[in-house]
XYZ file of C-alpha atoms in Angstrom:
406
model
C 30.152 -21.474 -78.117
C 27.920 -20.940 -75.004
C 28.851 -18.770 -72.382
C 27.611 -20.975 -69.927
C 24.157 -18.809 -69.406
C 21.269 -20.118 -71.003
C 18.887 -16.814 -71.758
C 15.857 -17.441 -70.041
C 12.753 -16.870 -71.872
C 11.365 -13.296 -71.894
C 8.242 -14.058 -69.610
C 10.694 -15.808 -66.525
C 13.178 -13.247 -67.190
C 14.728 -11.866 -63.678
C 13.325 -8.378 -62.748
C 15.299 -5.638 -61.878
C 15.004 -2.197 -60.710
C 14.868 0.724 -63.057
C 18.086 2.743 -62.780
C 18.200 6.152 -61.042
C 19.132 9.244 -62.964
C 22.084 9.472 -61.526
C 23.326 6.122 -62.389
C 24.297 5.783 -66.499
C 24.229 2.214 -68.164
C 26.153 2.265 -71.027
C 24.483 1.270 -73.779
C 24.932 -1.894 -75.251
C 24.181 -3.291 -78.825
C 22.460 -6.392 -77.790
C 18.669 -7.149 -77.811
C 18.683 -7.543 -74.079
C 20.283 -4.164 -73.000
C 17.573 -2.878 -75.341
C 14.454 -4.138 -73.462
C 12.843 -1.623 -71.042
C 12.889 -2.812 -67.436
C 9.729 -4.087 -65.819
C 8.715 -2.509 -62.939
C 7.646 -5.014 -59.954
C 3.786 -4.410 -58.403
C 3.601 -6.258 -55.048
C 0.623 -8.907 -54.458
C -2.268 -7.308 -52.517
C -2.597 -9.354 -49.369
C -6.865 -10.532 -48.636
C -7.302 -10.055 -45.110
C -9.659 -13.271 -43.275
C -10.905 -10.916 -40.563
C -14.470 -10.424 -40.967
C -16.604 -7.100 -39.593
C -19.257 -9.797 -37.822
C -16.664 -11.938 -36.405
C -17.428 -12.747 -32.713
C -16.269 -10.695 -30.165
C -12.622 -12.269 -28.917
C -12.076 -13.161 -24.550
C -9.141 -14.384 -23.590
C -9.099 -18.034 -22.497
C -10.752 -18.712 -19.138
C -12.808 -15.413 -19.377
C -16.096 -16.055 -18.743
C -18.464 -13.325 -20.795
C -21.807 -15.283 -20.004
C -22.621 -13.273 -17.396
C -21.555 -10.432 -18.551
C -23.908 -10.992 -22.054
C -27.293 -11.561 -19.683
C -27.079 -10.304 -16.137
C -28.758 -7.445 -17.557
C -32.231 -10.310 -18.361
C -32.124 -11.502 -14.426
C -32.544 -14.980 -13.654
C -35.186 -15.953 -15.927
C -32.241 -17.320 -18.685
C -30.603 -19.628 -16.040
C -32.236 -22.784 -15.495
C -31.575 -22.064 -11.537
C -31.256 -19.509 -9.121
C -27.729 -21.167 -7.712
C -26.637 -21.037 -11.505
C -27.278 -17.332 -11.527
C -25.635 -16.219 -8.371
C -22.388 -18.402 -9.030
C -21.887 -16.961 -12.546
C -22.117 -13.403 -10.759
C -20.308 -14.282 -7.932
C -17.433 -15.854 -10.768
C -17.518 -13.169 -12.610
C -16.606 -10.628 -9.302
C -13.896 -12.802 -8.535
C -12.394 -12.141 -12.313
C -13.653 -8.181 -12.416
C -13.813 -7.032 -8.419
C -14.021 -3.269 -9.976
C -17.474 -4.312 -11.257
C -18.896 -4.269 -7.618
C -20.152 -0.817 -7.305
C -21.729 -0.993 -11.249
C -23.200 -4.176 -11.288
C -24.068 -4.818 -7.664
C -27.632 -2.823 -7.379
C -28.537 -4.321 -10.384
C -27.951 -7.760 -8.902
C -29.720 -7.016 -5.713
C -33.233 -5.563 -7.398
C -32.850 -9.315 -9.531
C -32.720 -11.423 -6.258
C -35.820 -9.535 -4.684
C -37.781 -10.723 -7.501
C -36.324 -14.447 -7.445
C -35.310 -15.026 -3.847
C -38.918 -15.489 -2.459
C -38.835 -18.461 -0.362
C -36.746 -19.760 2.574
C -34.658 -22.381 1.295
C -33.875 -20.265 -1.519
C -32.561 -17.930 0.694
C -30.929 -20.554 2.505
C -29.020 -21.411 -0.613
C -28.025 -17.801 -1.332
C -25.706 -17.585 1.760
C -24.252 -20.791 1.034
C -23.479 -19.951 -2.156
C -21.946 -17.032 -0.690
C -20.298 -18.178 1.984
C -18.623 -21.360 0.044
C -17.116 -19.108 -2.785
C -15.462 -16.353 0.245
C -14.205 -19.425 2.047
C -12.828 -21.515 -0.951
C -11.947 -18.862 -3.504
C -8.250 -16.974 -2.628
C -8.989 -13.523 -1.709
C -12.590 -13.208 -2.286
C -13.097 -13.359 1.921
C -12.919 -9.279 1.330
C -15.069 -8.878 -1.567
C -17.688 -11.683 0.040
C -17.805 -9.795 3.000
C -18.654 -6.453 1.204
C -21.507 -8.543 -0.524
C -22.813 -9.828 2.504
C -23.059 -6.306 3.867
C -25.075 -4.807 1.090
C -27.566 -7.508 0.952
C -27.937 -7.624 4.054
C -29.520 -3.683 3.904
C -31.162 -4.405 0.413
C -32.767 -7.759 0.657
C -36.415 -7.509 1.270
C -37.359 -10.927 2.311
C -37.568 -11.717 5.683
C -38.788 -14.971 6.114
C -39.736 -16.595 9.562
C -36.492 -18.367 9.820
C -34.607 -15.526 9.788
C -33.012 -12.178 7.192
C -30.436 -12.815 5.205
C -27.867 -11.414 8.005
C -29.153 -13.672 10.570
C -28.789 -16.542 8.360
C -25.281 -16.373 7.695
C -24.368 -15.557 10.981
C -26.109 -18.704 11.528
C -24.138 -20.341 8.757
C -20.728 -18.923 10.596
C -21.596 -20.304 13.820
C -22.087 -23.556 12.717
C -18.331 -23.815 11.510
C -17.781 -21.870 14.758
C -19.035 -24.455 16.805
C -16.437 -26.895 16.056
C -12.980 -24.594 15.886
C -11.189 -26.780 18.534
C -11.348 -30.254 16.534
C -10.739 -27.902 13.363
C -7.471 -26.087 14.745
C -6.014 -29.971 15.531
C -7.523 -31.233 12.300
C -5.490 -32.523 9.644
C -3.747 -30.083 6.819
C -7.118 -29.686 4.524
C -9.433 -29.371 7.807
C -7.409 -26.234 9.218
C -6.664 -25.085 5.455
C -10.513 -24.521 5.181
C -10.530 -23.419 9.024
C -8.332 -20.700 8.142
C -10.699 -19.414 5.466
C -13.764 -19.349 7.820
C -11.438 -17.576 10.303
C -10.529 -14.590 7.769
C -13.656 -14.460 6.417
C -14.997 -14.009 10.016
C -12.393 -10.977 10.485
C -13.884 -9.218 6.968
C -17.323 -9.084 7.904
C -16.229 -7.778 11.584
C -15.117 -4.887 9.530
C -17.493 -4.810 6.851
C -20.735 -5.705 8.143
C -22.847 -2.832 9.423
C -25.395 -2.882 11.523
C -27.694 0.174 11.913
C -29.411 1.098 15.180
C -32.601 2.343 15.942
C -31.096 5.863 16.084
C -29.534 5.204 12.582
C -25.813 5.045 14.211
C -24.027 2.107 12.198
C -22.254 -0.343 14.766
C -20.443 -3.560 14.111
C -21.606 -6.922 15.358
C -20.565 -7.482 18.916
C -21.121 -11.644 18.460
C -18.412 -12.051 15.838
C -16.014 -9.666 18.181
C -16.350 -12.278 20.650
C -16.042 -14.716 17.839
C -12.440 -13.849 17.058
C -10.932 -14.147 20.642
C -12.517 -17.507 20.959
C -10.784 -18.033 17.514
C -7.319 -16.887 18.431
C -7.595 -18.483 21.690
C -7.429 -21.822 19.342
C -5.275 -21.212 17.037
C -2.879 -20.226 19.682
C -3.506 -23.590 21.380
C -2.532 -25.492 18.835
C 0.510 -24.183 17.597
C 1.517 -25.258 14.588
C 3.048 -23.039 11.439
C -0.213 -22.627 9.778
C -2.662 -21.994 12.969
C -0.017 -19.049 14.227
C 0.489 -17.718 10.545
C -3.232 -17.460 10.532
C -3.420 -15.570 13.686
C -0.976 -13.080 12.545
C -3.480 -12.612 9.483
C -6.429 -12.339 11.764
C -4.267 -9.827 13.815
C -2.584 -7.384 11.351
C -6.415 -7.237 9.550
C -8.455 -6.880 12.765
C -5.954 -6.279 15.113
C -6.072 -2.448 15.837
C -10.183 -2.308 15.659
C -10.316 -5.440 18.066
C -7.980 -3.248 20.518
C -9.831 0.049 20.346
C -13.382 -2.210 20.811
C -11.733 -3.870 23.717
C -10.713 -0.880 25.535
C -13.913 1.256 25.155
C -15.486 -1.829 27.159
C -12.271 -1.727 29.759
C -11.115 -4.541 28.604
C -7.623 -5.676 28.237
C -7.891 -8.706 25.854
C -5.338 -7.501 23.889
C -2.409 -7.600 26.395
C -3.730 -10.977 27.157
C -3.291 -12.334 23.327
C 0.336 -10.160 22.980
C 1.604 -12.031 26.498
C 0.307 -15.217 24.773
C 2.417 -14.256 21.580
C 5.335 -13.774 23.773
C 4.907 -16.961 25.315
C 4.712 -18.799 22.107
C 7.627 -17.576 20.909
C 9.771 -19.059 23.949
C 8.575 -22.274 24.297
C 6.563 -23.528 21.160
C 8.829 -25.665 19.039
C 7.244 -23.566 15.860
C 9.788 -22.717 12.773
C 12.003 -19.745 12.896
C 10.371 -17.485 10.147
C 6.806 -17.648 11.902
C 8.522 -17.062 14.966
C 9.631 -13.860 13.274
C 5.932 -13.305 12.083
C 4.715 -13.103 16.094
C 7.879 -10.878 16.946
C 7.067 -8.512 13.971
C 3.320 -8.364 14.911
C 4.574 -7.374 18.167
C 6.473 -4.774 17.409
C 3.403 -3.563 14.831
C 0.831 -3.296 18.326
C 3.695 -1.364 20.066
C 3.679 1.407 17.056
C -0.230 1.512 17.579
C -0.999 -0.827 14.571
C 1.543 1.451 12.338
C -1.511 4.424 12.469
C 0.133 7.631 12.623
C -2.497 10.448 14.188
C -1.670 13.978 12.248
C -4.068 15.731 15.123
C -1.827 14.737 17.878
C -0.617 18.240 19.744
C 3.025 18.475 19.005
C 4.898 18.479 21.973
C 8.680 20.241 21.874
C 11.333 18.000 21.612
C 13.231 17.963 25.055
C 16.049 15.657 26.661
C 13.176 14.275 28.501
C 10.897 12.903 26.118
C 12.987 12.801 23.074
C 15.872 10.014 23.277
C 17.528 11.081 20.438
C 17.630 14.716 21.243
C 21.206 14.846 21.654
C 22.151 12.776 18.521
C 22.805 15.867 16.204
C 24.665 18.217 18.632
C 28.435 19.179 18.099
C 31.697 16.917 20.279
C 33.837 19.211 22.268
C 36.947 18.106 23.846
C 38.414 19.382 26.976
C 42.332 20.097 27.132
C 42.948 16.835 28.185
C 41.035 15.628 24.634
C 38.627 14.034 26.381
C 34.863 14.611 23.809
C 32.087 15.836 25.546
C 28.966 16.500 24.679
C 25.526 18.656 25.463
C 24.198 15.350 27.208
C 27.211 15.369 29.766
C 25.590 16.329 33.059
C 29.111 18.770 33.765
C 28.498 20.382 29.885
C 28.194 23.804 31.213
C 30.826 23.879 33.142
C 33.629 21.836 30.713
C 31.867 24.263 27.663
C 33.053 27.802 29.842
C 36.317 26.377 30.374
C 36.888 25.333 26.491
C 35.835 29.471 26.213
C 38.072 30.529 28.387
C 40.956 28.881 27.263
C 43.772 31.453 25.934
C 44.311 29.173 23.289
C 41.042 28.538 22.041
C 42.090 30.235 18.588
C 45.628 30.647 18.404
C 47.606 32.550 15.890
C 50.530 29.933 14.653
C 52.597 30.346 11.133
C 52.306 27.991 8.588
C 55.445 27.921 6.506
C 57.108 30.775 8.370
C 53.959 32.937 7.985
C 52.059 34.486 10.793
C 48.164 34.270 9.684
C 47.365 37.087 12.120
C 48.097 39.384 9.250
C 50.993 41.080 11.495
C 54.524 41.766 8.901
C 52.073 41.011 6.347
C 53.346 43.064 3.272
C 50.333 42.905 1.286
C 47.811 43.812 4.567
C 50.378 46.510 5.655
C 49.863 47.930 1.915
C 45.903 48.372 2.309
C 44.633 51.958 3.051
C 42.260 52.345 5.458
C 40.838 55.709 3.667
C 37.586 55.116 1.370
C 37.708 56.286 -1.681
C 35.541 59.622 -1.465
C 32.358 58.237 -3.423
C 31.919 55.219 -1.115
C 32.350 57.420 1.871
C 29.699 60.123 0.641
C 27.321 56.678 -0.119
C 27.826 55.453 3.340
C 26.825 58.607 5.271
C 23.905 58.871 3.404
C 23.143 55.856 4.372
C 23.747 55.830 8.197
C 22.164 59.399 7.887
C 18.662 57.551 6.832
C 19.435 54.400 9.377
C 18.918 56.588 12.076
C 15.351 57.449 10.737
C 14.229 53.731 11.241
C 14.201 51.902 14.174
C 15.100 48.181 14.452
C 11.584 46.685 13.110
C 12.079 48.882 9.921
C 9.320 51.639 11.435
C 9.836 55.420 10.422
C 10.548 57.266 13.070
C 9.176 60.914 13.230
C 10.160 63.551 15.430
C-alpha cells in the first residue's frame, strides 16, 4: 500500500543539510537513510560590467565640455558654440571658475580676433547672467576677469566698454520696462541684479594701480530704484529690496564719501510706499525689514570700534539686570529711580532689616540654643599652635604677598 509519497528519483531528490555533530540521526534500515547527503554549491553569478565601459554622468550632465575644453575652439564648429558649452558647464560646476577660467581666457585671445566676434562674446555673456537663475553673480565675476585678460581692443571698443554698452542699451528703456507686462519686468529684474553684481565685481584699475568701481553703473542703480519705486507693484519693490540688501551698504558708503545723501532719500521713499501704495502685506514687510537692516548699518558689526563703558546714558538697558528693593511701605524700587540713594539708606537703616523671629518656637539667633550653648570656644591645642604659626608668618607679608624685611 502507498504511503501517499511517491520517492522521487535519486537525481531530483530534495537536498538537505548535513547534520551537525551535535545532532544524532538514528539510524534507519532503509536505503534512503543510508545515502550520504549532498552538499549544495551555490551558482557563481557572471557580472555584465565591463572594464572599458563608458564613463557613467548622471542625466542632464553635460561632460562635452569637460572632454575638450582642454583642445580650444578648434573642435566646435563656432566660437558662440564654444563659449555657451563653457558658460553651461559653470552654471552646473561654479567651483570650476578659478581652475578652468585662465585656461578659457588664453583660448579666446587666440579665437576672439575680430569685432563682431567680440560683439558676440558679451552677448553671449550677458544673455546667460540675465536668463539663467543665479548666474548674475558668477557672470559678473566673468565679466571682471576678461575684462583685465582680454587682449583685443578693437576700435569699437574693449570688452568692458562693450558690455557696458550692452547694459545701457537695456538701461535706456527702464521706465516702459518697470510698467511692462509680467515677462518684460521678469527680464527687467534680471538686467537690474545683474547691474548690482558687476557694481561689486567689476574692477577698474587706475593709472596709479588703485582698483575703483565704476562710477556710471553707481548712478545706474538710483536711476533704477527710482523706477522700480515708481511703479509699485509686488515684483518691482521685491526687486528693489534685492538690489538693496546686495548693494545697499556699498551704495551708502559711495554716497556719503561724495556728501551725498541718496540714501535717506530712497529709505523716506520706502517709508512712503509702505503708507500709501496699495502693495500686498508680505512685501510690505520686505520694505519694513530692509529698513530696519539700514538702521543696524547693513547688519555689519565693526570689531575695531573703541568700546565705550556701559552707562545709564548710553546704554538703555543698563538697568535691566539690577536687584528690586522695596521700601516699608512695599513699594519696588530700583537703581533707575532718581530718589534710589536716598530710599536704599533708609532700607539700611531700618532696625528690622534682618530680624531675628522663631520658627516653630525656636529663636534662630542661636540664643537658649542647647546645642550652640554646648560648643567650646577653646581650640583644641594643635589647631591653636597651627594658627600662630601662621599669623606669626602673616605679619612677614604685606597685603600684595611681598616679603617684608626689617
Amino acid at each position: 500500500m502507498s504511503d501517499g509519497f511517491d520517492r522521487a528519483p535519486e537525481q531530483t531528490r530534495p537536498l538537505r543539510a548535513p547534520p551537525s555533530s551535535q545532532d544524532k540521526i538514528p539510524q534507519q534500515n532503509s536505503e534512503s537513510a543510508m545515502a550520504k547527503p549532498q552538499v549544495v554549491v551555490a551558482p557563481v553569478l557572471m557580472s555584465k560590467l565591463s572594464v572599458n565601459a563608458p564613463e557613467f554622468y548622471p542625466s542632464g550632465y553635460s561632460s562635452s565640455y569637460t572632454e575638450s575644453y582642454e583642445d580650444g575652439c578648434e573642435d566646435y564648429p563656432t566660437l558662440s558654440e564654444y563659449v555657451q558649452d563653457f558658460l553651461n558647464h559653470l552654471t552646473e560646476q561654479p567651483g570650476s571658475f578659478e581652475t578652468e577660467i585662465e585656461q578659457f581666457a588664453e583660448t579666446l585671445n587666440g579665437c576672439v580676433t575680430t569685432d563682431d566676434a567680440l560683439q558676440e562674446l558679451v552677448e553671449l555673456i550677458y544673455q546667460q547672467a540675465t536668463s539663467i537663475p543665479n548666474f548674475s553673480y558668477m557672470g559678473a565675476r566673468l565679466c571682471n576677469y576678461l575684462s583685465h585678460h582680454l587682449t583685443i581692443s578693437p576700435q569699437s571698443g574693449n570688452f568692458r566698454q562693450l558690455l557696458l554698452q550692452r547694459c545701457r542699451t537695456e538701461y535706456e528703456v527702464k521706465d516702459q520696462a518697470a510698467k511692462g507686462d509680467e515677462v518684460t519686468r521678469k527680464r527687467f529684474h534680471a538686467f537690474v541684479l545683474f547691474l548690482g553684481e558687476l557694481y561689486l565685481n567689476l574692477e577698474i584699475k587706475g593709472t596709479n594701480g588703485q582698483v575703483t568701481r565704476a562710477d556710471i553703473l553707481q548712478v545706474g542703480l538710483r536711476e533704477l530704484l527710482n523706477a522700480l519705486f515708481s511703479n509699485p507693484m509686488d515684483d518691482n519693490l521685491i526687486c528693489a529690496v534685492k538690489l538693496l540688501k546686495l548693494t545697499g551698504s556699498v551704495l551708502e558708503d559711495a554716497w556719503k564719501e561724495k556728501g551725498k545723501m541718496d540714501m535717506e532719500e530712497i529709505i523716506q521713499r520706502i517709508e512712503n510706499v509702505v503708507l500709501d501704495a496699495n502693495c500686498s502685506r508680505d512685501v510690505k514687510q520686505m520694505l519694513l525689514k530692509l529698513v530696519e537692516l539700514r538702521s543696524s548699518n547693513w547688519g555689519r558689526v565693526h570689531a575695531t570700534s573703541t568700546y565705550r563703558e556701559a552707562t545709564p546714558e548710553n546704554d538703555p538697558n543698563y538697568f535691566m539686570n539690577e536687584p528690586t528693593f522695596y521700601t516699608s511701605d512695599g513699594v519696588p524700587f530700583t537703581a533707575a529711580d532718581p530718589d534710589y540713594q536716598e530710599k536704599y539708606q533708609e532700607l539700611l537703616e531700618r532696625e528690622d532689616f534682618f530680624p531675628d523671629y522663631e520658627e516653630n518656637g525656636t529663636d534662630l539667633s542661636g540664643a537658649g540654643d542647647a546645642y550652640l550653648d554646648d560648643i567650646d570656644d577653646e581650640m583644641d591645642p594643635e589647631i591653636e599652635e597651627a594658627y600662630e604659626k601662621f599669623c606669626l608668618e602673616s605679619e612677614l607679608f604685606d597685603l600684595e604677598g611681598y616679603l617684608i624685611l626689617p
